[in-house]
Short mmCIF file of C-alpha atoms in Angstrom, two decimals:
data_model
loop_
_atom_site.label_atom_id
_atom_site.label_comp_id
_atom_site.label_asym_id
_atom_site.label_seq_id
_atom_site.Cartn_x
_atom_site.Cartn_y
_atom_site.Cartn_z
CA UNK N 238 -12.80 19.22 17.26
CA UNK N 239 -10.28 21.92 16.49
CA UNK N 240 -7.96 20.07 14.01
CA UNK N 241 -4.27 20.42 13.99
CA UNK N 242 -3.12 23.69 15.60
CA UNK N 243 0.43 25.00 14.84
CA UNK N 244 1.95 28.56 16.22
CA UNK N 245 3.15 30.56 15.40
CA UNK N 246 1.66 30.97 12.36
CA UNK N 247 4.58 33.19 10.99
CA UNK N 248 7.88 33.67 12.68
CA UNK N 249 10.81 35.85 12.01
CA UNK N 250 14.15 35.01 13.23
CA UNK N 251 17.81 36.53 12.78
CA UNK N 252 20.57 34.69 11.85
CA UNK N 253 22.03 32.42 14.78
CA UNK N 254 18.69 32.59 17.02
CA UNK N 255 16.74 29.99 18.25
CA UNK N 256 13.18 28.83 16.16
CA UNK N 257 10.24 27.09 18.25
CA UNK N 258 7.48 25.44 16.55
CA UNK N 259 4.64 23.98 18.23
CA UNK N 260 2.14 21.72 17.18
CA UNK N 261 -1.16 20.30 19.00
CA UNK N 262 -2.36 17.30 17.64
CA UNK N 263 -6.15 16.60 16.88
CA UNK N 264 -7.83 15.19 20.03
CA UNK N 265 -7.51 11.35 20.66
CA UNK N 266 -4.24 11.26 18.17
CA UNK N 267 -1.06 10.40 19.67
CA UNK N 268 1.42 10.04 16.76
CA UNK N 269 2.51 13.30 15.44
CA UNK N 270 4.79 13.96 12.02
CA UNK N 271 6.44 16.87 10.89
CA UNK N 272 7.30 18.02 7.65
CA UNK N 273 9.41 20.90 5.84
CA UNK N 274 8.30 22.76 2.67
CA UNK N 275 10.88 24.55 0.94
CA UNK N 276 9.99 27.09 -1.91
CA UNK N 277 8.91 25.69 -5.00
CA UNK N 278 9.23 22.26 -3.54
CA UNK N 279 6.69 19.26 -1.85
CA UNK N 280 6.46 18.57 1.43
CA UNK N 281 9.46 16.68 2.91
CA UNK N 282 9.37 14.35 6.08
CA UNK N 283 11.39 15.08 9.05
CA UNK N 284 10.27 13.54 12.17
CA UNK N 285 7.77 11.10 13.39
CA UNK N 286 6.95 11.09 17.06
CA UNK N 287 4.26 9.40 19.77
CA UNK N 288 4.05 10.65 23.01
CA UNK N 289 7.45 10.62 24.83
CA UNK N 290 9.45 8.77 22.06
CA UNK N 291 10.80 9.32 18.65
CA UNK N 292 9.71 6.72 16.15
CA UNK N 293 11.60 7.82 13.33
CA UNK N 294 13.77 10.93 12.53
CA UNK N 295 15.28 9.94 9.12
CA UNK N 296 14.26 12.85 7.64
CA UNK N 297 15.95 15.59 10.22
CA UNK N 298 18.96 17.33 9.62
CA UNK N 299 21.90 15.77 11.92
CA UNK N 300 22.59 18.85 13.49
CA UNK N 301 20.63 21.83 14.72
CA UNK N 302 17.18 19.97 14.52
CA UNK N 303 15.56 18.52 17.33
CA UNK N 304 11.95 17.54 18.13
CA UNK N 305 9.60 16.50 20.72
CA UNK N 306 6.17 15.57 22.53
CA UNK N 307 6.18 15.17 25.64
CA UNK N 308 3.58 13.31 27.72
CA UNK N 309 1.57 16.54 28.37
CA UNK N 310 1.81 19.24 26.10
CA UNK N 311 2.46 20.07 22.23
CA UNK N 312 4.60 18.67 20.05
CA UNK N 313 7.84 21.05 19.87
CA UNK N 314 10.22 21.59 16.47
CA UNK N 315 13.66 23.26 17.73
CA UNK N 316 15.71 24.85 15.41
CA UNK N 317 19.06 26.38 16.81
CA UNK N 318 21.39 28.79 15.49
CA UNK N 319 19.01 29.32 12.42
CA UNK N 320 20.26 29.70 9.08
CA UNK N 321 18.25 31.31 6.13
CA UNK N 322 18.46 28.03 4.67
CA UNK N 323 16.02 26.87 7.03
CA UNK N 324 13.68 29.35 5.89
CA UNK N 325 10.39 27.19 4.90
CA UNK N 326 7.04 26.29 5.79
CA UNK N 327 6.97 23.74 8.63
CA UNK N 328 3.50 21.88 8.45
CA UNK N 329 2.97 19.28 11.25
CA UNK N 330 0.55 16.14 10.98
CA UNK N 331 -1.49 14.01 13.44
CA UNK N 332 -3.08 10.61 13.41
CA UNK N 333 -4.22 7.68 14.94
CA UNK N 334 -2.07 4.77 14.92
CA UNK N 335 -1.27 4.53 10.82
CA UNK N 336 -4.50 6.33 9.93
CA UNK N 337 -5.14 9.12 7.90
CA UNK N 338 -2.75 12.28 8.94
CA UNK N 339 -4.52 15.55 9.38
CA UNK N 340 -2.70 18.48 8.57
CA UNK N 341 -2.18 22.05 10.71
CA UNK N 342 -1.93 25.28 8.95
CA UNK N 343 1.85 25.23 9.14
CA UNK N 344 4.31 28.10 10.33
CA UNK N 345 6.13 29.92 7.84
CA UNK N 346 9.58 30.73 9.20
CA UNK N 347 11.55 33.72 7.97
CA UNK N 348 15.12 33.66 8.48
CA UNK N 349 17.09 37.52 7.96
CA UNK G 500 14.73 4.91 -3.67
CA UNK G 501 10.73 5.74 -2.95
CA UNK G 502 9.63 8.27 -5.26
CA UNK G 503 6.59 10.66 -6.45
CA UNK G 504 6.45 12.63 -9.79
CA UNK G 505 4.14 14.94 -10.48
CA UNK G 506 5.38 16.15 -14.08
CA UNK G 507 3.47 19.40 -14.34
CA UNK G 508 4.21 22.55 -12.42
CA UNK G 509 1.22 24.24 -13.36
CA UNK G 510 -2.19 22.94 -15.29
CA UNK G 511 -4.59 25.46 -16.62
CA UNK G 512 -8.11 24.51 -18.23
CA UNK G 513 -11.65 26.25 -18.87
CA UNK G 514 -14.37 25.67 -16.62
CA UNK G 515 -16.25 22.22 -17.68
CA UNK G 516 -13.01 21.00 -19.40
CA UNK G 517 -11.96 17.42 -18.06
CA UNK G 518 -8.90 17.78 -15.77
CA UNK G 519 -6.34 15.07 -15.19
CA UNK G 520 -3.33 15.82 -12.67
CA UNK G 521 -0.45 13.19 -13.34
CA UNK G 522 1.02 10.99 -10.55
CA UNK G 523 4.00 8.66 -10.94
CA UNK G 524 5.53 6.87 -8.27
CA UNK G 525 8.40 4.49 -7.43
CA UNK G 526 8.13 2.20 -4.87
CA UNK G 527 9.25 -1.60 -4.37
CA UNK G 528 6.08 -3.12 -2.50
CA UNK G 529 2.60 -2.36 -1.77
CA UNK G 530 1.74 1.02 -2.08
CA UNK G 531 -1.00 3.13 -0.27
CA UNK G 532 -1.06 6.22 -2.47
CA UNK G 533 -3.24 9.50 -1.77
CA UNK G 534 -4.39 12.79 -3.31
CA UNK G 535 -3.89 15.97 -0.90
CA UNK G 536 -5.81 19.58 -2.22
CA UNK G 537 -4.69 22.95 -0.43
CA UNK G 538 -7.25 25.81 -1.05
CA UNK G 539 -5.88 29.25 -1.21
CA UNK G 540 -5.13 30.22 2.58
CA UNK G 541 -6.16 26.68 3.59
CA UNK G 542 -4.75 23.83 5.08
CA UNK G 543 -4.08 20.46 3.24
CA UNK G 544 -6.61 18.23 3.41
CA UNK G 545 -7.00 14.72 1.94
CA UNK G 546 -8.81 14.58 -1.14
CA UNK G 547 -8.79 11.00 -1.21
CA UNK G 548 -7.12 7.45 -0.83
CA UNK G 549 -6.46 4.81 -3.34
CA UNK G 550 -7.65 2.20 -0.80
CA UNK G 551 -11.09 3.67 -0.35
CA UNK G 552 -11.92 3.73 -4.27
CA UNK G 553 -13.97 6.95 -3.93
CA UNK G 554 -15.22 9.61 -5.54
CA UNK G 555 -14.66 13.17 -3.58
CA UNK G 556 -15.54 16.30 -5.50
CA UNK G 557 -16.46 14.45 -8.57
CA UNK G 558 -12.54 13.62 -8.44
CA UNK G 559 -11.30 9.83 -8.62
CA UNK G 560 -8.14 8.34 -9.33
CA UNK G 561 -7.02 5.03 -9.73
CA UNK G 562 -4.12 2.96 -9.03
CA UNK G 563 -2.14 1.65 -12.27
CA UNK G 564 0.16 -0.65 -11.22
CA UNK G 565 1.88 -1.38 -14.48
CA UNK G 566 2.06 2.34 -15.11
CA UNK G 567 3.25 2.71 -11.61
CA UNK G 568 0.58 6.00 -11.48
CA UNK G 569 -2.17 7.49 -9.62
CA UNK G 570 -3.32 9.98 -11.94
CA UNK G 571 -6.55 12.46 -10.37
CA UNK G 572 -9.34 12.96 -13.11
CA UNK G 573 -12.23 15.12 -13.16
CA UNK G 574 -15.10 14.92 -15.97
CA UNK G 575 -16.07 18.67 -15.74
CA UNK G 576 -13.78 21.14 -13.92
CA UNK G 577 -14.77 24.16 -11.55
CA UNK G 578 -13.96 27.58 -10.98
CA UNK G 579 -13.66 26.29 -7.31
CA UNK G 580 -11.68 23.28 -7.96
CA UNK G 581 -8.60 25.87 -8.62
CA UNK G 582 -5.62 24.41 -6.00
CA UNK G 583 -2.83 23.18 -5.28
CA UNK G 584 -2.73 19.21 -5.80
CA UNK G 585 -0.27 16.75 -4.18
CA UNK G 586 0.54 13.51 -4.70
CA UNK G 587 1.62 11.48 -1.73
CA UNK G 588 2.75 7.92 -1.05
CA UNK G 589 2.96 6.71 2.68
CA UNK G 590 6.29 4.65 3.09
CA UNK G 591 6.23 1.33 5.08
CA UNK G 592 9.61 -0.38 5.20
CA UNK G 593 12.11 -0.49 7.98
CA UNK G 594 11.34 1.69 10.60
CA UNK G 595 8.90 4.04 9.10
CA UNK G 596 5.40 4.07 10.19
CA UNK G 597 3.74 5.62 7.88
CA UNK G 598 5.23 8.92 6.98
CA UNK G 599 4.33 10.15 3.74
CA UNK G 600 6.38 10.84 0.83
CA UNK G 601 5.29 13.96 -1.46
CA UNK G 602 5.13 15.17 -4.94
CA UNK G 603 6.55 18.88 -5.96
CA UNK G 604 2.56 19.43 -6.31
CA UNK G 605 0.37 20.58 -9.57
CA UNK G 606 -0.99 24.52 -9.66
CA UNK G 607 -4.52 23.46 -11.04
CA UNK G 608 -5.83 26.82 -12.62
CA UNK G 609 -9.78 26.87 -13.64
CA UNK G 610 -10.66 29.87 -15.69
CA UNK G 611 -14.13 31.08 -16.29
#
């Protein structure tokens, strides 16, 4: 089992561009969580998805951020019109229903 | 509000010394608590969860509801224990289905 995969591992964008972060859950897991870690901070919950459904997006910024987990393929976290404050590490975790969350290696986004 | 506090940003001990990483939480309900560890250049991984009452790599953590604490302890620290340690609370209320609330983390440095 390859574990949770995230790509890219590092992403550099200029202000105003779009960032797309991908997360492939562990085999057999249908629950995906996205977390953001700002410098010197702990991980903060953003969104919880199951296949084709957003279950809880209470941690998502109201604008520019969206997430999906289609029937086929990875979960995508999309950030439109990035700003410098979006620079952070974005972690994805997957689980079976309400079981232990297993984390990916993260994507480090740098906005210039 | 649900909150996890790790008061120490950095904890430095000598090899063989006891170590205690502090974690306090604020939660209205029956908490489910975890310790995650992140070794250098590796992904976040689960160290232990309070409901398992297990000992992993010599670490233990006891949930103290009276003091709302879940401190991580090891009697004899090893150099390979050097890592970032995160305490986390699983949130279960309203629409939340198990997302984690993390503390800011404690960096443990074990010196030879």
